[in-house]
XYZ file of C-alpha atoms in Angstrom:
356
model
C -58.783 50.383 59.897
C -58.665 53.701 57.973
C -54.895 53.244 57.888
C -53.932 51.164 54.866
C -51.015 49.606 56.718
C -53.136 48.631 59.724
C -55.798 47.096 57.497
C -53.167 45.296 55.401
C -51.305 43.933 58.430
C -54.459 42.678 60.139
C -55.743 41.060 56.962
C -52.361 39.413 56.342
C -52.112 37.848 59.811
C -55.792 36.907 60.072
C -55.811 35.398 56.571
C -52.731 33.274 57.246
C -54.153 32.072 60.561
C -57.499 31.162 59.024
C -56.344 29.651 55.720
C -53.482 27.417 56.910
C -54.644 23.805 57.465
C -55.644 22.920 61.040
C -55.324 19.232 61.949
C -56.277 17.280 65.080
C -53.727 15.035 66.837
C -53.159 13.155 70.058
C -49.828 12.201 71.582
C -46.414 13.682 70.919
C -43.210 12.610 69.210
C -43.287 9.038 67.915
C -46.640 8.509 69.658
C -48.364 11.315 67.761
C -51.447 10.107 65.884
C -53.590 12.018 63.423
C -57.255 12.100 64.496
C -60.357 12.877 62.429
C -61.566 16.444 62.880
C -64.919 16.562 64.732
C -67.721 17.917 62.604
C -68.497 20.717 65.053
C -64.910 22.022 64.788
C -65.382 22.465 61.034
C -68.028 25.115 61.808
C -67.523 26.392 65.393
C -70.160 29.122 65.120
C -72.770 26.755 63.695
C -73.767 29.391 61.131
C -72.571 27.548 58.037
C -69.620 29.890 57.417
C -67.008 27.322 58.418
C -63.809 27.226 60.441
C -61.747 29.719 58.348
C -64.403 32.425 58.761
C -64.526 31.845 62.530
C -60.739 31.859 62.906
C -60.437 35.094 60.910
C -62.872 36.817 63.289
C -60.984 35.535 66.332
C -57.598 36.812 65.173
C -59.066 40.088 63.925
C -60.643 40.724 67.355
C -57.316 40.009 69.067
C -55.411 42.329 66.759
C -57.904 45.195 66.947
C -59.081 44.968 70.571
C -56.780 42.496 72.352
C -59.748 40.331 73.379
C -62.155 37.843 71.861
C -65.582 37.167 73.365
C -68.091 34.441 72.633
C -71.473 33.084 73.650
C -71.147 29.317 74.193
C -74.285 27.904 72.597
C -73.439 24.222 73.083
C -70.857 22.059 74.797
C -69.884 18.452 75.453
C -68.809 18.024 79.026
C -66.364 20.825 79.730
C -65.584 21.430 76.044
C -67.489 24.150 74.176
C -68.584 22.912 70.770
C -70.466 25.906 69.382
C -69.399 29.482 70.051
C -71.005 32.584 68.596
C -68.431 35.376 68.545
C -69.407 38.838 69.774
C -68.244 42.237 68.592
C -65.640 43.353 71.160
C -67.014 46.907 71.284
C -70.328 45.545 72.614
C -68.677 43.913 75.645
C -67.696 45.462 78.967
C -65.778 43.768 81.746
C -64.678 44.907 85.195
C -63.496 43.603 88.571
C -65.418 44.545 91.735
C -63.951 45.164 95.171
C -64.154 41.442 95.964
C -62.090 40.485 92.932
C -65.067 39.045 91.028
C -65.111 39.623 87.276
C -68.382 40.869 85.776
C -69.325 40.961 82.095
C -72.082 42.645 80.137
C -73.030 42.761 76.465
C -74.664 46.028 75.350
C -75.390 46.719 79.015
C -76.976 43.344 79.813
C -75.216 40.918 82.219
C -74.143 37.581 80.760
C -74.442 34.015 82.009
C -70.918 32.996 83.160
C -71.657 29.368 82.224
C -72.036 30.431 78.585
C -69.166 32.870 78.457
C -65.874 32.739 76.558
C -63.109 35.305 76.974
C -59.589 34.956 75.581
C -57.188 37.896 75.853
C -53.752 38.748 74.494
C -51.097 41.119 75.871
C -52.345 40.846 79.466
C -51.630 43.573 82.017
C -51.462 42.912 85.789
C -54.574 44.080 87.622
C -56.688 44.323 84.479
C -59.185 41.792 83.198
C -58.895 42.944 79.590
C -55.960 42.446 77.277
C -54.387 45.224 75.257
C -54.263 45.248 71.483
C -51.362 46.501 69.357
C -53.691 49.274 68.222
C -54.252 50.459 71.804
C -50.520 50.525 72.465
C -49.751 52.630 69.388
C -52.857 54.774 68.911
C -50.793 57.955 68.464
C -48.800 56.518 65.542
C -51.945 55.286 63.795
C -53.612 58.653 64.409
C -50.693 60.427 62.715
C -51.077 58.150 59.692
C -54.780 58.900 59.370
C -54.208 62.637 59.898
C -51.563 62.781 57.159
C -53.909 61.042 54.711
C -56.727 63.471 55.472
C -54.446 66.502 55.192
C -53.057 65.310 51.868
C -56.562 64.767 50.522
C -57.580 68.242 51.673
C -54.502 69.808 50.048
C -54.940 68.246 46.638
C -58.684 68.912 46.605
C -58.008 72.663 46.922
C -59.145 72.808 50.495
C -55.734 73.930 51.748
C -54.504 76.290 48.997
C -55.671 78.015 45.786
C -54.785 76.232 42.566
C -53.634 79.332 40.626
C -53.296 83.147 40.562
C -54.977 85.311 37.878
C -53.581 88.840 38.132
C -53.713 92.056 36.104
C -50.430 93.946 36.079
C -51.760 97.147 34.389
C -55.084 97.837 36.086
C -56.521 98.024 39.567
C -59.740 95.986 39.848
C -62.516 96.399 42.338
C -64.231 93.410 43.876
C -66.977 93.162 41.229
C -64.491 93.390 38.332
C -62.262 90.714 39.890
C -65.235 88.405 40.433
C -66.440 88.898 36.840
C -62.954 88.161 35.442
C -62.703 85.001 37.515
C -66.136 83.789 36.407
C -65.336 84.416 32.723
C -62.005 82.614 33.077
C -63.522 79.574 34.873
C -66.413 79.430 32.391
C -63.930 79.099 29.527
C -61.981 76.387 31.329
C -64.988 74.311 32.399
C -67.227 74.876 29.415
C -66.338 74.619 25.740
C -62.572 74.847 26.388
C -62.361 77.753 23.885
C -59.689 80.433 24.376
C -60.525 83.038 27.008
C -60.160 86.762 26.113
C -59.807 89.195 29.011
C -57.829 92.112 27.554
C -54.236 93.108 28.184
C -52.303 93.004 31.385
C -53.527 89.617 32.614
C -51.158 86.975 33.939
C -52.037 83.405 34.894
C -49.725 81.578 37.304
C -50.496 78.024 38.449
C -49.550 77.160 42.010
C -47.775 73.805 42.201
C -45.957 72.047 44.975
C -43.956 68.853 44.927
C -45.464 66.118 47.073
C -41.949 65.392 48.355
C -41.488 69.067 49.277
C -44.835 69.232 51.003
C -43.723 66.092 52.934
C -47.125 64.535 53.437
C -46.353 61.636 51.163
C -43.058 61.141 52.950
C -44.802 61.445 56.307
C -47.529 59.085 55.152
C -45.019 56.499 53.961
C -43.087 56.669 57.223
C -46.119 56.426 59.471
C -47.700 53.670 57.395
C -44.510 51.629 57.702
C -44.527 52.283 61.436
C -48.166 51.187 61.625
C -47.269 47.922 59.890
C -44.375 47.329 62.303
C -46.810 47.581 65.209
C -47.925 44.051 64.369
C -44.435 42.572 64.277
C -41.087 42.478 62.461
C -41.294 41.720 58.766
C -44.874 42.905 58.281
C -43.869 46.259 56.777
C -41.461 44.632 54.308
C -44.024 42.053 53.178
C -46.551 44.846 52.594
C -44.015 46.723 50.449
C -42.838 49.470 52.813
C -39.164 50.409 53.037
C -37.543 48.835 56.074
C -34.885 51.479 56.529
C -32.467 48.812 57.707
C -29.735 46.613 56.334
C -31.592 43.281 56.572
C -31.863 41.476 53.253
C -33.539 38.254 52.230
C -31.931 35.737 49.926
C -35.258 34.374 48.733
C -38.967 34.335 49.382
C -38.657 31.405 51.777
C -36.231 33.337 54.002
C -38.640 36.264 54.206
C -41.538 33.920 54.953
C -39.505 32.245 57.696
C -38.738 35.639 59.238
C -42.413 36.591 59.055
C -43.487 33.307 60.665
C -40.947 33.186 63.473
C -41.120 36.804 64.614
C -44.670 37.899 63.821
C -47.260 35.305 62.823
C -46.313 32.282 64.914
C -47.518 33.736 68.233
C -50.983 34.320 66.773
C -51.072 30.788 65.366
C -50.107 29.371 68.775
C -52.846 31.354 70.510
C -55.394 30.146 67.972
C -54.201 26.551 68.427
C -54.760 26.774 72.192
C -58.261 28.177 71.711
C -59.236 25.452 69.217
C -57.648 22.753 71.393
C -59.857 23.851 74.314
C -62.825 22.705 72.234
C -61.505 19.121 72.039
C -61.537 16.352 74.635
C -58.172 15.596 76.186
C -55.600 14.537 75.090
C -56.523 15.722 71.593
C -55.172 19.044 70.340
C -55.060 21.187 67.185
C -51.916 21.801 65.204
C -51.842 24.451 62.437
C -49.575 23.419 59.568
C -46.959 26.138 59.084
C -45.487 24.527 55.959
C -48.030 26.305 53.774
C -46.382 29.613 54.687
C -42.863 28.385 53.956
C -43.363 27.930 50.240
C -40.173 27.432 48.277
C -39.161 26.971 44.653
C -39.716 23.637 42.942
C -35.997 22.823 42.958
C -35.592 23.664 46.661
C -38.651 21.590 47.508
C -37.393 18.596 45.549
C -34.015 18.841 47.267
C -35.716 18.911 50.671
C -37.774 15.857 49.709
C -34.645 14.029 48.562
C -32.907 14.725 51.885
C -35.976 13.561 53.806
C -36.113 10.300 51.837
C -32.391 9.663 52.084
C -32.401 10.120 55.854
C -35.517 7.939 56.210
C -37.718 10.368 58.108
C -40.266 10.556 55.276
C -41.738 7.937 52.999
C -42.422 8.221 49.281
C -46.170 8.324 49.839
C -45.802 11.169 52.353
C -43.789 13.117 49.802
C -46.311 12.383 47.060
C -49.136 13.628 49.259
C -47.283 16.878 50.017
C -46.676 17.418 46.287
C -50.263 18.106 45.361
C -52.022 15.039 46.767
C -50.495 12.596 44.284
C -51.967 9.106 44.637
C -49.950 6.679 46.796
C -47.953 3.806 45.316
C -48.028 0.259 46.746
C -44.336 0.315 47.648
C -44.305 3.830 49.120
C -45.164 3.253 52.767
C -41.755 2.000 53.897
C -38.812 4.319 54.544
C -36.548 5.002 51.586
C -37.790 2.623 48.871
C -36.509 4.323 45.739
C -38.341 1.976 43.370
C -40.591 -1.083 43.623
C -38.752 -4.299 44.276
C -39.016 -6.788 41.386
C -41.059 -9.934 42.112
C -38.876 -12.534 43.839
C -35.798 -10.277 43.622
C -33.798 -8.063 45.879
C -34.655 -4.413 46.284
C -32.503 -2.101 44.107
C -31.128 -0.446 47.259
C -29.850 -3.799 48.503
C -28.183 -4.425 45.122
C -26.443 -1.043 45.295
C -25.165 -1.816 48.794
C -23.719 -5.129 47.551
C -21.878 -3.311 44.778
C -20.446 -0.815 47.222
C -19.151 -3.713 49.375
C -17.435 -5.195 46.320
C -19.565 -8.357 46.346
């Protein structure tokens, strides 16, 4: 997490996964029905911090360590309803010669009936998953090393800042030390002119950051660190992509980010949350919040949805900032309320088109 790109990428993915709305459903297709969210799912840890806080910790553990561990404090039937997450560095897991998996937390064995383990990036023959950080530790290490070297350089730990020389006299060690002290005292004290006699020459040592290459190296490795977590992450965080891919608008970039990088983490989180619900209920994270578009593009999309009758006016009004429903807005494609005792305006338009 000392790498800015690693910290930025993890925070980006974990924040999106935890802040996007999570809804409970049952059924699929035309039979899909929205269900009320159980109260325990609004605060899975039972610590009062809420679902977003819990989801952030889950995704962060996956991204940093490839595994998430939890102590199941309560359950209903086979469904855990309260899970206290554990720091992944406190957990050890191994497989004995009989193929049995054993777990311990800070050296103490755990109760398997109260244990939760969800891994990502599984490897055959290993009980633990691998994180993106573990796969690319060398690249992240280069990023951190370049930052530390650059800090050391500019803090005078790697080179002197200037040369003070006398071109007409040969100085012994004591004379050189006294001249340096007098010169530094003038610079750091009253800022009055310093007088040392003739023959002295002051030359400041400067080096271009581009010539020294640590900023270039840092920028390259930071971009590489961001790419560890998926395509599009580096570009969203502001690093140069080095490629020819362009985005026509913000929505296109968000779509690229969702499809190739964030969606897999959302799907994994959905499966974990769904395991806490009785069948056939499941959790669906709303991706539309990530695909934000301009007002004009959104209105055009709403108009197409209404015209093709796969959204109602009230559904559109709810998506546009929770506008209150209208009495005539629950049927497909009513463009305006029908007058009392009269035909709907749509029907009148159809009659005109038929020439009647």
